[in-house]
Amino acid sequence: YISSGSFKITLRPHDNLENKEIVNLHAGSLIEISPGVAHTFEALEDSTLIEMDTLSRAMKGYEEDVVRLPSGA
């Protein structure tokens, strides 16, 4: 949920990282990202994002479900 500001969100199927979709979201917007979709968030201004996840970052297995993309990817 975008509480304030705006973000550029890049979505890519996990099995085809070259195929990307770019979405711009502003305050009041909500996005749900399906499993298997790699995604990055870039703040376009001073912004606040509230993230809700199915796993806690403290839980075992969380990092195994995370794919780190290089900056600017």
PDB file of C-alpha atoms in Angstrom, residues 12-60:
ATOM      1  CA  ARG A  12       8.998  -9.606 -14.209  1.00  0.00           C
ATOM      2  CA  PRO A  13       7.978 -13.262 -14.422  1.00  0.00           C
ATOM      3  CA  HIS A  14      10.549 -15.222 -12.397  1.00  0.00           C
ATOM      4  CA  ASP A  15      11.169 -17.528 -15.369  1.00  0.00           C
ATOM      5  CA  ASN A  16      11.670 -14.669 -17.891  1.00  0.00           C
ATOM      6  CA  LEU A  17      13.395 -11.690 -16.273  1.00  0.00           C
ATOM      7  CA  GLU A  18      13.784  -9.976 -19.666  1.00  0.00           C
ATOM      8  CA  ASN A  19       9.983  -9.580 -19.969  1.00  0.00           C
ATOM      9  CA  LYS A  20       9.084  -6.637 -17.743  1.00  0.00           C
ATOM     10  CA  GLU A  21       6.053  -4.516 -16.981  1.00  0.00           C
ATOM     11  CA  ILE A  22       6.408  -1.078 -15.377  1.00  0.00           C
ATOM     12  CA  VAL A  23       3.630   0.358 -13.213  1.00  0.00           C
ATOM     13  CA  ASN A  24       3.611   3.782 -11.529  1.00  0.00           C
ATOM     14  CA  LEU A  25       1.633   3.976  -8.300  1.00  0.00           C
ATOM     15  CA  HIS A  26       0.722   6.978  -6.159  1.00  0.00           C
ATOM     16  CA  ALA A  27      -0.564   7.576  -2.622  1.00  0.00           C
ATOM     17  CA  GLY A  28      -3.682   5.522  -1.928  1.00  0.00           C
ATOM     18  CA  SER A  29      -2.749   2.754  -4.404  1.00  0.00           C
ATOM     19  CA  LEU A  30      -2.517  -0.912  -3.484  1.00  0.00           C
ATOM     20  CA  ILE A  31      -0.748  -3.609  -5.476  1.00  0.00           C
ATOM     21  CA  GLU A  32      -0.855  -7.366  -4.961  1.00  0.00           C
ATOM     22  CA  ILE A  33       2.070  -9.242  -6.486  1.00  0.00           C
ATOM     23  CA  SER A  34       1.560 -12.919  -7.264  1.00  0.00           C
ATOM     24  CA  PRO A  35       4.095 -15.575  -6.249  1.00  0.00           C
ATOM     25  CA  GLY A  36       6.758 -16.131  -8.895  1.00  0.00           C
ATOM     26  CA  VAL A  37       6.841 -12.498 -10.012  1.00  0.00           C
ATOM     27  CA  ALA A  38      10.158 -10.721  -9.428  1.00  0.00           C
ATOM     28  CA  HIS A  39       9.605  -7.076  -8.537  1.00  0.00           C
ATOM     29  CA  THR A  40      11.458  -3.905  -7.636  1.00  0.00           C
ATOM     30  CA  PHE A  41      10.197  -0.658  -6.105  1.00  0.00           C
ATOM     31  CA  GLU A  42      11.823   2.694  -6.897  1.00  0.00           C
ATOM     32  CA  ALA A  43      10.631   5.726  -4.924  1.00  0.00           C
ATOM     33  CA  LEU A  44      10.047   8.640  -7.302  1.00  0.00           C
ATOM     34  CA  GLU A  45       9.900  11.135  -4.424  1.00  0.00           C
ATOM     35  CA  ASP A  46       9.891  11.099  -0.625  1.00  0.00           C
ATOM     36  CA  SER A  47       7.444   8.207  -0.100  1.00  0.00           C
ATOM     37  CA  THR A  48       6.049   5.715   2.396  1.00  0.00           C
ATOM     38  CA  LEU A  49       5.273   2.107   1.437  1.00  0.00           C
ATOM     39  CA  ILE A  50       3.544  -0.366   3.745  1.00  0.00           C
ATOM     40  CA  GLU A  51       4.435  -3.943   2.813  1.00  0.00           C
ATOM     41  CA  MET A  52       2.528  -7.000   3.948  1.00  0.00           C
ATOM     42  CA  ASP A  53       3.997 -10.418   3.306  1.00  0.00           C
ATOM     43  CA  THR A  54       2.939 -14.019   3.780  1.00  0.00           C
ATOM     44  CA  LEU A  55       6.168 -14.803   5.653  1.00  0.00           C
ATOM     45  CA  SER A  56       7.880 -12.872   8.408  1.00  0.00           C
ATOM     46  CA  ARG A  57      11.437 -11.817   7.573  1.00  0.00           C
ATOM     47  CA  ALA A  58      12.420 -13.441  10.860  1.00  0.00           C
ATOM     48  CA  MET A  59      11.023 -16.839   9.830  1.00  0.00           C
ATOM     49  CA  LYS A  60      13.221 -19.626   8.563  1.00  0.00           C
TER      50      LYS A  60
END
